[in-house]
Coordinates of C-alpha atoms in Angstrom, one line a residue:
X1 CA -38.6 -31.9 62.6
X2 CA -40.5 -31.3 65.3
X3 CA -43.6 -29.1 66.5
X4 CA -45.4 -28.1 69.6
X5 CA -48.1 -26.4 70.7
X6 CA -48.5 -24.6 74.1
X7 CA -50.3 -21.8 76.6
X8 CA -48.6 -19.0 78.0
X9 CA -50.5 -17.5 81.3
X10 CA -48.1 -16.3 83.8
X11 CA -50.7 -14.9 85.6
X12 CA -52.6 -17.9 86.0
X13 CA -52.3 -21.0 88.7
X14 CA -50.8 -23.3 85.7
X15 CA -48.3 -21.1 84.3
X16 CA -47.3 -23.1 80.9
X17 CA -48.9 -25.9 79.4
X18 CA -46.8 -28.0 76.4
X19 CA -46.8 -30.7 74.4
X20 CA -44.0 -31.3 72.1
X21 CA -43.6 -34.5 69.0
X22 CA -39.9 -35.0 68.0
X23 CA -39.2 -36.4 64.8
X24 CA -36.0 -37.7 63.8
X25 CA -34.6 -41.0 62.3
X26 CA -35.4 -44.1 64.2
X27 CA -31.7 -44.9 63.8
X28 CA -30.2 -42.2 66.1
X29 CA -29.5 -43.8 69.2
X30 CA -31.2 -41.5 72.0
X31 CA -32.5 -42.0 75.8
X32 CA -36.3 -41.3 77.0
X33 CA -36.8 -38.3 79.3
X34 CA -35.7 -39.0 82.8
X35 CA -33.2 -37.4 85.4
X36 CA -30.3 -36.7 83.6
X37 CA -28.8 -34.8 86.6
X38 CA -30.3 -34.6 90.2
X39 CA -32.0 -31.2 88.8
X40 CA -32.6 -31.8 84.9
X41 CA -35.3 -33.8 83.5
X42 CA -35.1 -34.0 79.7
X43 CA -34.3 -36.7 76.8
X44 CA -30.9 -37.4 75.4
X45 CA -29.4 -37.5 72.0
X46 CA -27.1 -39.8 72.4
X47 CA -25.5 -39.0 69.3
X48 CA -24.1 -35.3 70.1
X49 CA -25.7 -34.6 73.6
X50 CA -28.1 -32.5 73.4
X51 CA -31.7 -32.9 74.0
X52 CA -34.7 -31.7 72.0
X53 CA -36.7 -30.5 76.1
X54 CA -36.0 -30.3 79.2
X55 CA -37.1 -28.5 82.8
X56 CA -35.3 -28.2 85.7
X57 CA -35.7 -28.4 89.7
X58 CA -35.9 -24.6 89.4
X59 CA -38.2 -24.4 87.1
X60 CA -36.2 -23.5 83.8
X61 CA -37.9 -24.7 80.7
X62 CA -36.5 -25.0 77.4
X63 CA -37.2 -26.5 73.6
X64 CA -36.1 -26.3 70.3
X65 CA -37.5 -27.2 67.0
X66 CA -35.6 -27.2 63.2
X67 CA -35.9 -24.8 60.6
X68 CA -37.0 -26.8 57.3
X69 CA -33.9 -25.7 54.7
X70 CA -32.9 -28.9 52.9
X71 CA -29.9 -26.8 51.2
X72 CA -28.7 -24.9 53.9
X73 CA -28.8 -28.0 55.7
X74 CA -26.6 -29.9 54.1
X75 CA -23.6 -27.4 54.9
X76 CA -21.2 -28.5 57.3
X77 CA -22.5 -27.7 61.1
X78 CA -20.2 -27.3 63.8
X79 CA -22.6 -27.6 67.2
X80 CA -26.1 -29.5 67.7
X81 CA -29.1 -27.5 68.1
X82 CA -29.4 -29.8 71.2
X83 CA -27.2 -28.3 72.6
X84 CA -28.8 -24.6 73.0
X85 CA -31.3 -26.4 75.5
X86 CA -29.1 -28.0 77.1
X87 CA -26.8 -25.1 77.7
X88 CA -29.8 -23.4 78.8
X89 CA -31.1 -25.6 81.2
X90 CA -27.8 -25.8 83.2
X91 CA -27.6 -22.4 82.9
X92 CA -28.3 -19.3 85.5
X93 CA -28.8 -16.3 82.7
X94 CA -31.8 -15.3 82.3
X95 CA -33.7 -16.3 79.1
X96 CA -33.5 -13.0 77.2
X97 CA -29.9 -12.3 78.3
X98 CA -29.2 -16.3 77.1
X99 CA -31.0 -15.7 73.6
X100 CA -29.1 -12.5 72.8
X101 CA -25.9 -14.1 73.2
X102 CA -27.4 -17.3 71.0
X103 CA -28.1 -15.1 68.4
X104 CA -24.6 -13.5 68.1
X105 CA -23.8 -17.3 67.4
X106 CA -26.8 -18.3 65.6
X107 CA -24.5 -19.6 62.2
X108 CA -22.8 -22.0 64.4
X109 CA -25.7 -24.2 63.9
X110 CA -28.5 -25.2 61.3
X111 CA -31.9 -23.4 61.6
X112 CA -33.4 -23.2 64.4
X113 CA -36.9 -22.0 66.8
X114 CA -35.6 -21.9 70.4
X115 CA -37.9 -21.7 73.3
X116 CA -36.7 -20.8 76.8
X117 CA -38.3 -19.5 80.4
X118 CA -38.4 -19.9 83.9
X119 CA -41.8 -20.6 85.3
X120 CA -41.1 -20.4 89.1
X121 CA -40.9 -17.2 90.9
X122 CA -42.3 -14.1 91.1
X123 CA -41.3 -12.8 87.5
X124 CA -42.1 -15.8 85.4
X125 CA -41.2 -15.5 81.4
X126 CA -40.8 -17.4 78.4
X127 CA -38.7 -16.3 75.1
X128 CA -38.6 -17.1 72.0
X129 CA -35.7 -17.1 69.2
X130 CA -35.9 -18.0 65.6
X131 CA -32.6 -18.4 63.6
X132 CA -33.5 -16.4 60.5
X133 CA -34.9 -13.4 62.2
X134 CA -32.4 -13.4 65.4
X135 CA -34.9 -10.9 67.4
X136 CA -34.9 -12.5 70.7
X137 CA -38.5 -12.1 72.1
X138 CA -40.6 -12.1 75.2
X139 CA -43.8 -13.8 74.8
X140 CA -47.5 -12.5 76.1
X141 CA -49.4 -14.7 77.5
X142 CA -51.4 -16.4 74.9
X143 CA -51.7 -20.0 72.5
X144 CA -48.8 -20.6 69.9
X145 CA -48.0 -23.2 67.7
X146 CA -44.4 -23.9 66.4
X147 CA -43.5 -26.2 63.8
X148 CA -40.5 -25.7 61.7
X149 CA -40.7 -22.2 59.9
X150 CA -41.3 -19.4 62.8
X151 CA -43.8 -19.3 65.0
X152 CA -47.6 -19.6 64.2
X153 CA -46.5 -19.8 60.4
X154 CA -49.9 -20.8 59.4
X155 CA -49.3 -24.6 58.1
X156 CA -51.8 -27.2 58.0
X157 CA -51.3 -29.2 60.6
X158 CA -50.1 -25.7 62.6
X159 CA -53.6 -24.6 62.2
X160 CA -55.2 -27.6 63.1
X161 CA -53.6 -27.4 66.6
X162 CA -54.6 -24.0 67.0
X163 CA -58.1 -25.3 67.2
X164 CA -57.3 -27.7 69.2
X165 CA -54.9 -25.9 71.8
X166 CA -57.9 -24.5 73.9
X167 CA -59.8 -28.0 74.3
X168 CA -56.3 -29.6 75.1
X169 CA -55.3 -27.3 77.9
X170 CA -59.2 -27.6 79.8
X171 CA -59.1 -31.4 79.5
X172 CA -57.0 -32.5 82.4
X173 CA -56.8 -35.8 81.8
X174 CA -54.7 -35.1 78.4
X175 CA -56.6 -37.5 76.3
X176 CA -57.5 -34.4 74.2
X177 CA -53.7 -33.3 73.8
X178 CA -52.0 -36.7 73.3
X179 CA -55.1 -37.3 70.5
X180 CA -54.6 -34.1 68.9
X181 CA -50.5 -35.0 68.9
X182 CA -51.2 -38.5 67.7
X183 CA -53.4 -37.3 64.0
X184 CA -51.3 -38.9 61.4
X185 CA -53.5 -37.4 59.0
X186 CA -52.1 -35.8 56.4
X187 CA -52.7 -32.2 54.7
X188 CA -53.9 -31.5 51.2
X189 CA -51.7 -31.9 48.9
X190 CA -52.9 -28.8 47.8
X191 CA -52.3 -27.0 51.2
X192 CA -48.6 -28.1 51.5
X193 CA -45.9 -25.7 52.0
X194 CA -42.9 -25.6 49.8
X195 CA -40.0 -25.6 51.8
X196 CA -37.7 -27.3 49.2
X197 CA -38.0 -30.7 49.9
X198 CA -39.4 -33.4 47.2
X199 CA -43.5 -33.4 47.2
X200 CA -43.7 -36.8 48.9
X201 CA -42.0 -36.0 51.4
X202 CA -43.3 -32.8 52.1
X203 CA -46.6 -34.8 52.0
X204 CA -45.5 -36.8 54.7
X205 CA -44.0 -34.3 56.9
X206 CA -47.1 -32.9 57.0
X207 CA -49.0 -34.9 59.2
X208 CA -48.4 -34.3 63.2
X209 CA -47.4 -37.4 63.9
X210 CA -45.5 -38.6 61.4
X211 CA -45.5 -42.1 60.1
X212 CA -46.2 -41.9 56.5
X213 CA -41.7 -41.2 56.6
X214 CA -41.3 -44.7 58.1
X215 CA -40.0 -46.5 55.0
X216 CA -37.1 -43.8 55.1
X217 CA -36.4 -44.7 58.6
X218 CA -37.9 -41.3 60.1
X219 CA -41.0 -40.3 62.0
X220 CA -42.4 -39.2 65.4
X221 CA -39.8 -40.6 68.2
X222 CA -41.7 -39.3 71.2
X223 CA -44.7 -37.2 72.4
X224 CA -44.0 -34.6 75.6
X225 CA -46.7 -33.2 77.8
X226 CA -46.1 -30.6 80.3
X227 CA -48.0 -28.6 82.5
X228 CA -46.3 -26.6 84.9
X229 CA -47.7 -24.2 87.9
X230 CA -45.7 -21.7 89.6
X231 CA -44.5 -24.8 92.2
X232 CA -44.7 -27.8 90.7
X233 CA -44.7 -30.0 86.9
X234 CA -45.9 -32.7 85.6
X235 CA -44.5 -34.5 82.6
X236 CA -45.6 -37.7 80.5
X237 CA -43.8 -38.7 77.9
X238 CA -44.7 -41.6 75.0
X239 CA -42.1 -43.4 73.1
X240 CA -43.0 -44.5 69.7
X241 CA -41.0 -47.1 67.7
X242 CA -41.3 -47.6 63.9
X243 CA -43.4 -50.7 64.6
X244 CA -46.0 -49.1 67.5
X245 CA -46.8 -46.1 68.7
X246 CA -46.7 -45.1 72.4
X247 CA -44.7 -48.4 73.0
X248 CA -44.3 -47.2 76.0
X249 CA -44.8 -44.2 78.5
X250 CA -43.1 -42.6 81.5
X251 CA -44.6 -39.3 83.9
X252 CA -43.0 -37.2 86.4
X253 CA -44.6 -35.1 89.1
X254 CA -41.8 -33.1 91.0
X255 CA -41.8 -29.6 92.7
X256 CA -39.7 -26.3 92.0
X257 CA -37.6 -25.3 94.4
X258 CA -38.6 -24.1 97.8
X259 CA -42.1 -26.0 97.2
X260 CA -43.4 -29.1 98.3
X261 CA -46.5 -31.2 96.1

């Protein structure tokens, strides 16, 4: 399913800062973040290809989240959202020109929220696409929350990340962020949306990192931070398995091209 919070400031000396859980079945095969070309630093599903983020060498950035529609999903999809990152990130258009042309082909695949920007250069931006509206848009700087409706759709665990999105982005050591991304709590049962799946389930998917799913074989695969400057990111990444989470952890430091650390 999938959510992430992040900071926009273009203006600022760190330009983006991220973090990202994936959820998806423990049973679909899929590689950690790491080089996946001498310029591309994302995960792999190893199932269809894509990957859920990446950033590049030059400073392209890209995610993508679901859209919750448990009847629309079982229709028969041709492509992986995957993919629309991936496409992205090995691409040269720039993000608003890329997300125009994704939503003249949005029905290809299921529902999705795709994020895309390039954070190096002179004119930084970051854009943002959801499936059902198909209004390709350039985001002010500012704090967002995605999950899988649109964006800042104000779900429990949406809103509790809010709150915590300022703290996360001032603590450097990310102890803040990776707590905030590993709350299993879950919401109210009275505060759950209804997004057409069985209450139990909805129940479970509403923690941010999900475990209470475990005994159906799905739950929070990874947690992603990123921050990001004008010349350089920095990535950590935690793998969690049905059995532990954060079974193990992996970070990147690397400069955009034409800068140095």
């Amino acid at each position: 399913m999938c959510i992430t919070m992040f900071r926009w400031t273009p203006e600022a000396v760190e330009r983006l800062f991220l973090a990202l859980n994936r959820d998806e079945y423990f049973s679909r095969p899929s590689a950690p973040i790491n080089w996946t070309t001498a310029s591309i630093l994302s995960g792999i599903d190893c199932v269809a290809g894509g990957t859920w983020f990446g950033v590049s060498r030059s400073g392209r950035v890209a995610c993508v989240t679901n859209i919750r529609a448990p009847l629309l999903d079982t229709q028969v999809r041709l492509r992986s959202r995957g993919e629309l990152t991936q496409q992205f990130l090995h691409g040269d258009e720039r993000p608003g020109d890329y997300l125009q042309r994704v939503a003249a082909q949005a029905g290809d695949f299921g529902g999705f929220n795709l994020l895309c920007g390039e954070i190096a250069g002179p004119n930084p931006s970051l854009w943002f696409l959801n499936a059902r509206e198909l209004k390709p848009r350039a985001l002010p700087a500012g704090d967002y929350v995605l999950s899988n409706a649109t964006l800042d759709t104000p779900w429990p665990k949406v809103e509790k990340l809010r709150s915590i999105l300022p703290n996360a982005v001032s603590d450097r050591s990310n102890q803040t962020a990776l707590g905030a991304m590993l709350d299993s709590e879950r919401a109210h049962p009275t505060l759950l949306p209804n997004t057409g799946v069985p209450s139990d389930w909805e129940h479970a998917l509403s923690a941010i990192l999900i475990r209470e799913a475990a005994s159906r074989g799905y739950g929070t695969r990874s947690t992603t931070l990123l921050r990001a400057s004008e010349s350089h990111a920095h990535v950590h990444e935690y793998t969690h398995t049905e059995l532990k989470i954060a079974a193990s952890a992996i970070q990147f430091e690397f400069p955009f091209s034409g800068h140095t650390l």
